[in-house]
Short mmCIF file of C-alpha atoms in Angstrom, two decimals:
data_model
loop_
_atom_site.label_atom_id
_atom_site.label_comp_id
_atom_site.label_asym_id
_atom_site.label_seq_id
_atom_site.Cartn_x
_atom_site.Cartn_y
_atom_site.Cartn_z
CA MET A 1 130.59 131.12 122.38
CA ASN A 2 127.29 130.31 124.07
CA LYS A 3 124.48 128.27 122.58
CA THR A 4 122.31 131.28 121.64
CA THR A 5 125.14 132.83 119.64
CA LYS A 6 125.82 129.57 117.83
CA TYR A 7 122.18 129.13 116.88
CA GLY A 8 121.97 132.76 115.75
CA LEU A 9 125.01 132.37 113.48
CA LEU A 10 123.64 129.11 112.10
CA LEU A 11 120.32 130.78 111.32
CA LEU A 12 122.05 133.67 109.52
CA LEU A 13 124.07 131.14 107.50
CA LEU A 14 120.92 129.24 106.52
CA ILE A 15 119.21 132.47 105.48
CA ALA A 16 122.21 133.56 103.41
CA LEU A 17 122.72 130.10 101.87
CA PRO A 18 120.21 130.37 98.97
CA PHE A 19 121.61 133.75 97.94
CA ILE A 20 125.15 132.33 97.91
CA VAL A 21 124.09 129.23 96.00
CA ASN A 22 122.03 131.26 93.54
CA ALA A 23 125.01 133.53 92.81
CA THR A 24 127.46 130.65 92.32
CA PRO A 25 127.86 130.02 88.57
CA PHE A 26 127.98 126.20 88.63
CA LEU A 27 125.06 125.90 91.10
CA GLY A 28 122.38 128.51 90.45
CA PRO A 29 118.57 128.28 90.92
CA THR A 30 118.51 124.52 90.37
CA TRP A 31 120.42 123.93 93.56
CA VAL A 32 118.33 126.46 95.47
CA ARG A 33 115.32 124.39 94.41
CA ILE A 34 117.08 121.25 95.67
CA LEU A 35 117.62 122.98 99.03
CA GLY A 36 113.89 123.69 99.13
CA TYR A 37 113.11 120.02 98.62
CA ALA A 38 115.66 119.18 101.33
CA MET A 39 113.62 121.33 103.74
CA LEU A 40 110.49 119.34 102.85
CA TYR A 41 112.35 116.08 103.49
CA VAL A 42 113.49 117.41 106.88
CA MET A 43 109.84 117.99 107.82
CA LEU A 44 108.90 114.50 106.65
CA ALA A 45 111.77 112.89 108.50
CA LEU A 46 110.94 114.74 111.72
CA GLY A 47 107.34 113.54 111.43
CA LEU A 48 108.40 109.94 110.90
CA ASN A 49 110.86 110.31 113.76
CA ILE A 50 107.92 110.75 116.12
CA VAL A 51 106.42 107.43 115.03
CA ILE A 52 109.62 105.40 114.70
CA GLY A 53 112.19 107.26 116.79
CA TYR A 54 110.07 108.18 119.79
CA ALA A 55 107.31 105.54 119.86
CA GLY A 56 109.21 102.69 118.14
CA LEU A 57 106.43 101.95 115.62
CA LEU A 58 107.81 100.90 112.24
CA ASP A 59 105.69 102.84 109.72
CA MET A 60 106.46 102.01 106.08
CA GLY A 61 103.47 103.84 104.63
CA TYR A 62 104.31 107.31 105.87
CA ILE A 63 104.37 108.73 102.36
CA GLY A 64 100.59 108.16 102.22
CA PHE A 65 100.04 111.11 104.58
CA TYR A 66 102.33 113.20 102.42
CA ALA A 67 100.10 112.31 99.44
CA LEU A 68 96.94 113.19 101.37
CA GLY A 69 98.25 116.66 102.19
CA ALA A 70 99.46 117.26 98.63
CA TYR A 71 96.21 116.20 96.96
CA LEU A 72 94.02 118.07 99.42
CA TYR A 73 95.97 121.27 98.77
CA ALA A 74 95.79 120.64 95.02
CA LEU A 75 92.01 120.12 95.06
CA LEU A 76 91.31 123.23 97.13
CA SER A 77 93.62 125.61 95.29
CA SER A 78 93.33 124.65 91.64
CA PRO A 79 90.61 124.76 88.98
CA HIS A 80 90.55 120.97 88.70
CA LEU A 81 87.26 120.37 90.54
CA ALA A 82 85.53 123.06 88.47
CA GLU A 83 86.91 121.61 85.24
CA SER A 84 85.67 118.17 86.31
CA GLY A 85 82.19 119.55 86.90
CA LEU A 86 82.22 118.67 90.60
CA VAL A 87 81.90 122.30 91.77
CA ALA A 88 80.44 125.37 90.06
CA ALA A 89 83.53 127.59 90.26
CA ALA A 90 87.27 127.14 90.75
CA LEU A 91 88.30 126.86 94.39
CA ASP A 92 90.86 129.30 95.66
CA TRP A 93 91.04 128.76 99.39
CA PRO A 94 93.72 130.70 101.28
CA PHE A 95 96.77 128.71 102.34
CA TRP A 96 96.31 129.54 106.02
CA VAL A 97 93.06 127.57 105.87
CA ILE A 98 94.25 124.73 103.64
CA ILE A 99 97.49 123.88 105.46
CA PRO A 100 95.86 123.42 108.91
CA LEU A 101 93.10 121.45 107.20
CA CYS A 102 95.73 119.21 105.57
CA ALA A 103 97.34 118.71 108.97
CA ILE A 104 94.02 117.74 110.57
CA VAL A 105 93.00 115.37 107.77
CA ALA A 106 96.41 113.68 107.75
CA GLY A 107 96.37 113.43 111.56
CA VAL A 108 92.91 111.79 111.53
CA ALA A 109 94.10 109.43 108.78
CA GLY A 110 97.12 108.55 110.93
CA ALA A 111 94.90 107.72 113.90
CA LEU A 112 92.61 105.64 111.66
CA LEU A 113 95.62 103.74 110.38
CA GLY A 114 96.90 103.20 113.88
CA ALA A 115 93.58 101.93 115.30
CA PRO A 116 93.60 98.47 113.63
CA THR A 117 97.34 98.01 114.11
CA LEU A 118 97.56 98.49 117.87
CA LYS A 119 98.48 94.88 118.54
CA LEU A 120 101.05 94.68 115.75
CA ARG A 121 104.75 95.27 116.13
CA GLY A 122 107.92 95.05 114.05
CA ASP A 123 107.67 93.44 110.64
CA TYR A 124 103.93 92.86 110.86
CA LEU A 125 103.25 96.53 111.52
CA ALA A 126 105.60 97.48 108.67
CA ILE A 127 103.68 95.27 106.23
CA VAL A 128 100.28 96.72 107.21
CA THR A 129 101.47 100.33 107.01
CA LEU A 130 103.25 99.61 103.72
CA GLY A 131 99.91 98.42 102.38
CA PHE A 132 98.25 101.63 103.55
CA GLY A 133 100.75 103.77 101.65
CA GLU A 134 100.18 101.75 98.49
CA ILE A 135 96.39 101.92 98.88
CA ILE A 136 96.55 105.71 99.01
CA ARG A 137 98.69 105.84 95.87
CA ILE A 138 96.42 103.39 94.01
CA PHE A 139 93.35 105.42 95.01
CA MET A 140 94.97 108.57 93.66
CA ASN A 141 95.77 106.70 90.48
CA ASN A 142 92.24 105.44 89.90
CA LEU A 143 89.91 108.09 91.32
CA ASP A 144 89.30 109.60 87.89
CA ARG A 145 86.13 107.57 87.48
CA PRO A 146 83.16 107.36 87.90
CA PHE A 147 83.80 111.03 88.71
CA ASN A 148 87.12 112.73 88.09
CA LEU A 149 88.43 113.56 91.57
CA THR A 150 92.20 113.11 91.19
CA ASN A 151 92.60 113.07 87.39
CA GLY A 152 94.21 109.65 87.63
CA PRO A 153 97.78 109.12 86.45
CA GLN A 154 97.81 112.53 84.74
CA GLY A 155 97.71 114.28 88.11
CA ILE A 156 96.52 117.79 88.95
CA ASN A 157 98.25 120.88 87.62
CA ASN A 158 97.76 124.65 87.75
CA ILE A 159 97.99 124.59 91.55
CA ASN A 160 98.14 128.03 93.06
CA PRO A 161 101.37 129.06 94.79
CA LEU A 162 101.48 130.26 98.39
CA HIS A 163 100.50 133.87 99.00
CA LEU A 164 101.71 136.00 101.90
CA GLY A 165 99.11 138.77 101.89
CA ASP A 166 99.02 140.16 98.35
CA HIS A 167 102.48 138.82 97.55
CA SER A 168 102.76 135.53 95.68
CA LEU A 169 105.84 133.43 96.34
CA LYS A 170 106.07 132.93 92.56
CA ASN A 171 106.99 136.62 92.12
CA THR A 172 110.51 138.02 92.18
CA TRP A 173 111.28 141.02 94.38
CA SER A 174 114.37 142.73 95.74
CA LEU A 175 115.70 143.14 99.27
CA PHE A 176 118.57 145.59 99.89
CA GLY A 177 119.61 145.20 96.27
CA LEU A 178 119.43 141.38 96.39
CA GLU A 179 117.11 139.68 93.94
CA VAL A 180 114.76 137.29 95.77
CA THR A 181 113.55 134.76 93.23
CA PRO A 182 110.58 132.37 93.67
CA VAL A 183 112.80 129.44 94.70
CA ILE A 184 114.44 131.62 97.35
CA ASN A 185 111.00 132.76 98.55
CA TYR A 186 109.93 129.16 99.03
CA TYR A 187 113.23 128.17 100.67
CA LEU A 188 112.88 130.93 103.26
CA VAL A 189 109.26 130.00 104.03
CA PHE A 190 110.19 126.32 104.31
CA LEU A 191 113.11 127.20 106.56
CA ALA A 192 110.78 129.11 108.92
CA ILE A 193 108.39 126.15 109.05
CA VAL A 194 111.26 123.70 109.61
CA ILE A 195 112.46 125.74 112.58
CA PHE A 196 108.95 125.65 114.03
CA VAL A 197 108.75 121.88 113.46
CA ILE A 198 112.13 121.38 115.18
CA PHE A 199 110.93 123.46 118.12
CA LEU A 200 107.71 121.44 118.30
CA SER A 201 109.59 118.14 118.09
CA SER A 202 111.94 119.25 120.85
CA ARG A 203 109.03 120.21 123.11
CA LEU A 204 107.30 116.91 122.37
CA GLU A 205 110.45 114.93 123.13
CA ASN A 206 110.76 116.46 126.59
CA SER A 207 107.06 116.44 127.37
CA ARG A 208 105.10 113.88 129.35
CA ILE A 209 103.76 112.46 126.07
CA GLY A 210 107.27 112.16 124.65
CA ARG A 211 108.47 110.26 127.71
CA ALA A 212 105.43 107.99 127.44
CA TRP A 213 106.29 107.27 123.78
CA MET A 214 109.85 106.36 124.75
CA ALA A 215 108.68 104.18 127.63
CA LEU A 216 106.45 102.35 125.18
CA ARG A 217 109.34 101.96 122.76
CA GLU A 218 111.68 100.57 125.40
CA ASP A 219 109.31 98.08 127.03
CA GLU A 220 105.65 97.99 126.09
CA ILE A 221 104.61 95.61 128.87
CA ALA A 222 106.44 97.57 131.57
CA ALA A 223 104.97 100.86 130.30
CA GLU A 224 101.46 99.42 130.41
CA ALA A 225 102.10 98.03 133.89
CA MET A 226 103.07 101.52 135.04
CA GLY A 227 99.63 102.78 134.06
CA LEU A 228 100.27 104.18 130.60
CA ASN A 229 97.35 103.93 128.18
CA LYS A 230 99.02 102.06 125.34
CA ARG A 231 96.19 102.54 122.87
CA ASN A 232 95.93 106.33 123.24
CA ILE A 233 99.70 106.83 123.20
CA LYS A 234 100.13 104.82 120.02
CA LEU A 235 97.26 106.58 118.27
CA LEU A 236 98.68 109.93 119.33
CA ALA A 237 102.06 108.99 117.84
CA PHE A 238 100.50 107.93 114.55
CA GLY A 239 98.34 111.04 114.40
CA MET A 240 101.06 113.51 115.38
CA GLY A 241 103.57 112.05 112.93
CA ALA A 242 101.00 112.07 110.11
CA THR A 243 100.26 115.74 110.81
CA PHE A 244 103.80 116.69 109.84
CA GLY A 245 103.47 114.62 106.69
CA GLY A 246 100.23 116.35 105.71
CA VAL A 247 101.74 119.83 106.16
CA SER A 248 104.80 118.84 104.18
CA GLY A 249 102.63 117.44 101.38
CA SER A 250 100.60 120.65 101.10
CA LEU A 251 103.81 122.69 100.85
CA PHE A 252 105.14 120.29 98.23
CA ALA A 253 102.00 120.77 96.08
CA SER A 254 102.26 124.56 96.24
CA TYR A 255 106.01 124.42 95.51
CA GLN A 256 105.82 122.13 92.52
CA GLY A 257 102.48 123.35 91.12
CA PHE A 258 101.65 119.80 90.06
CA VAL A 259 100.96 116.51 91.83
CA SER A 260 100.62 112.99 90.47
CA PRO A 261 100.66 109.49 92.03
CA GLU A 262 104.24 108.98 90.79
CA SER A 263 105.48 111.39 93.46
CA PHE A 264 104.26 109.11 96.28
CA VAL A 265 105.68 105.69 95.48
CA LEU A 266 107.02 103.21 98.02
CA MET A 267 110.58 104.32 97.30
CA GLU A 268 109.79 107.70 98.86
CA SER A 269 108.72 106.00 102.10
CA VAL A 270 111.95 104.01 102.07
CA MET A 271 113.96 107.20 101.51
CA VAL A 272 112.37 108.98 104.47
CA LEU A 273 112.86 105.90 106.65
CA ALA A 274 116.52 105.76 105.57
CA MET A 275 116.93 109.42 106.57
CA VAL A 276 115.69 108.68 110.09
CA VAL A 277 117.80 105.53 110.45
CA LEU A 278 120.94 107.10 109.02
CA GLY A 279 120.74 110.21 111.20
CA GLY A 280 119.76 108.35 114.36
CA MET A 281 116.26 107.39 115.45
CA GLY A 282 114.96 109.66 118.19
CA SER A 283 117.58 112.35 117.62
CA ILE A 284 116.30 115.62 116.14
CA THR A 285 119.79 116.74 115.12
CA GLY A 286 120.57 113.37 113.60
CA VAL A 287 117.30 113.21 111.66
CA VAL A 288 117.78 116.71 110.24
CA ILE A 289 121.33 115.89 109.13
CA GLY A 290 120.25 112.52 107.75
CA ALA A 291 117.46 114.17 105.72
CA VAL A 292 119.82 116.79 104.30
CA ILE A 293 122.47 114.20 103.41
CA LEU A 294 120.11 111.81 101.64
CA SER A 295 118.25 114.57 99.78
CA VAL A 296 121.31 116.53 98.61
CA MET A 297 123.89 113.78 98.07
CA PRO A 298 121.97 112.03 95.25
CA GLU A 299 121.98 115.25 93.26
CA LEU A 300 125.72 115.66 93.82
CA PHE A 301 126.17 112.05 92.83
CA ARG A 302 124.10 112.56 89.67
CA ASP A 303 126.28 115.48 88.59
CA LEU A 304 129.43 113.45 89.33
CA VAL A 305 128.24 110.43 87.33
CA ASN A 306 127.11 112.58 84.42
CA ALA A 307 130.58 114.15 84.35
CA ILE A 308 132.61 110.90 84.41
CA GLN A 309 130.28 108.77 82.29
CA PRO A 310 131.41 110.16 78.86
CA VAL A 311 135.08 109.79 79.87
CA LEU A 312 134.67 106.13 80.82
CA VAL A 313 132.51 105.31 77.79
CA ASN A 314 135.10 106.78 75.41
CA ASN A 315 138.10 105.05 77.03
CA ILE A 316 136.79 101.59 77.97
CA THR A 317 136.56 99.54 74.78
CA PHE A 318 136.26 95.96 76.04
CA ILE A 319 132.67 96.59 77.25
CA SER A 320 129.93 97.60 74.83
CA GLU A 321 128.85 101.23 75.01
CA ASP A 322 125.21 100.40 75.77
CA THR A 323 126.17 98.10 78.66
CA LEU A 324 128.51 100.70 80.09
CA ARG A 325 125.86 103.41 79.87
CA ASN A 326 123.34 101.17 81.64
CA VAL A 327 125.81 100.30 84.40
CA LEU A 328 126.86 103.92 84.85
CA ASP A 329 123.29 105.20 85.00
CA ALA A 330 123.03 107.77 87.81
CA SER A 331 119.76 106.43 89.22
CA THR A 332 121.06 102.82 89.30
CA LEU A 333 124.34 103.73 90.92
CA ARG A 334 122.59 105.96 93.42
CA MET A 335 120.55 103.07 94.80
CA LEU A 336 123.66 100.89 94.89
CA VAL A 337 125.53 103.50 96.92
CA PHE A 338 122.50 103.95 99.22
CA GLY A 339 122.34 100.23 99.90
CA PHE A 340 126.06 100.00 100.54
CA ALA A 341 125.97 103.03 102.87
CA MET A 342 123.06 101.61 104.85
CA VAL A 343 124.84 98.27 105.25
CA LEU A 344 127.93 100.06 106.58
CA VAL A 345 125.85 102.13 108.99
CA MET A 346 124.00 99.07 110.30
CA ARG A 347 127.28 97.18 110.69
CA TYR A 348 129.43 99.81 112.36
CA ARG A 349 126.98 102.34 113.79
CA PRO A 350 123.51 100.80 114.22
CA GLU A 351 122.31 103.71 116.34
CA GLY A 352 122.86 106.16 113.41
CA LEU A 353 125.36 108.94 112.77
CA PHE A 354 124.09 111.30 115.51
CA PRO A 355 121.95 109.22 117.89
CA SER A 356 120.17 110.46 120.95
CA THR A 357 121.81 109.51 124.24
CA ARG A 358 118.81 107.48 125.38
CA ARG A 359 118.62 105.55 122.12
CA ARG A 360 122.33 104.82 122.25
CA GLN A 361 122.00 103.53 125.78
CA GLU A 362 119.21 101.17 124.69
CA LEU A 363 121.29 99.69 121.88
CA HIS A 364 124.46 99.31 123.97
CA ASP A 365 122.85 98.38 127.27
CA LYS A 366 123.76 94.72 126.93
CA ASP A 367 127.30 95.31 125.67
CA ASP A 368 130.18 93.99 127.76
CA GLU A 369 131.62 97.49 127.87
CA PRO A 370 128.83 100.06 127.55
CA PHE A 371 129.81 103.45 126.17
CA ASP A 372 130.92 106.13 128.60
CA SER A 373 127.65 108.02 128.82
CA ALA A 374 125.64 104.89 129.62
CA HIS A 375 128.23 103.81 132.13
CA TYR A 376 128.16 107.22 133.70
CA VAL A 377 124.40 107.21 133.92
CA LYS A 378 124.37 103.74 135.42
CA GLU A 379 126.95 104.61 138.02
CA SER A 380 125.24 107.91 138.80
CA SER A 381 121.88 106.20 139.17
CA HIS A 382 123.30 103.50 141.39
CA ALA A 383 125.14 106.06 143.47
CA LYS A 384 122.01 108.16 143.85
CA ILE A 385 119.92 105.17 144.83
CA SER A 386 122.53 104.10 147.35
CA ALA A 387 122.79 107.59 148.81
CA ASP A 388 119.02 108.00 149.02
CA GLU A 389 118.36 104.47 150.17
CA PRO A 390 118.42 105.10 153.93
CA ASP A 391 116.12 108.10 153.59
CA ASN A 392 113.78 106.18 151.33
CA ARG A 393 113.66 103.31 153.76
CA ASP A 394 112.93 105.69 156.58
CA THR A 395 110.08 107.21 154.59
CA THR A 396 108.58 104.14 152.95
CA GLY A 397 109.54 101.45 155.34
CA GLU A 398 110.96 99.44 152.47
CA GLY A 399 113.53 96.78 153.45
CA ARG A 400 112.41 96.47 157.06
#
């Protein structure tokens, strides 16, 4: 089976998945909605992968760009500004104008964030970007006075859904006898955008810019010595990654119909970062799988805990019921399992579950016994250099 056939079958499976899930009695529309959110997390993780995976810049405030896209979409496609008296009539901009605008605004914000942090690396960069994400959330939380721009902690509701022509994605329609509900509509649109984002990420990875990002990640001083413009490359990474976050945020606002600062807390940034690290920094396949695992598994875990909690509470008598319920809380246990899983990954597979070959080579380059691929590349490179050496010397005069 060739690669085109495999991708075609995978695409058909992904298209059929929401219909199968929707028709399954113990899953239903709730799980189709979860799949939609998983698509949004895939977009976010792919955007952060540009900054962290390709360029090696630890961005802990990535969720701030997500918030910018969500709030911009909410302001331009809801009656909130009219109700606040800031505009004369309710805004109802078309999505094909708002979403590119969200991408541009988030991209500019990313470049503005990157400008003062060009000389920072590692933990210091993480602290500064973490502060940026929190500043955005605090602004959203307090910009309800002196004029009501964001409605403060109450958030903005009545956000218009996406429209494809005259068809709203909130409407149900039928296709060959199959009922296409609003959550399936959104899932299919998100799937199409995710495929485009994956294609874009793949092209970026293999482009001249992508190679410059990786050179910067591997050795900043050597990259600069080879003539790469460190400032422009870093700003481009920040801006490009933020663009994906802005688009994802605008889709989130239209999907949920409501945005509030609580949706953009630090924990969301940590979740997206964990998706990239778990899947494998710099690997598109790994990041997609990591995003799906960490967005779907908590919901599976919640159902599992909710099912076993009553059984344990009724049968364990030497611990008080309140204590047992607190310990067996799904949200508490979920974070415990996340932490344990991340420790295991960092201990036994620091490059992630599905790392890129280049990233794996970087992490294992100093091992006593590098993995086969790295060894093969090293031997191949040495062999090629040795074979070409006489010709090179003839051409360049080197070694004479």
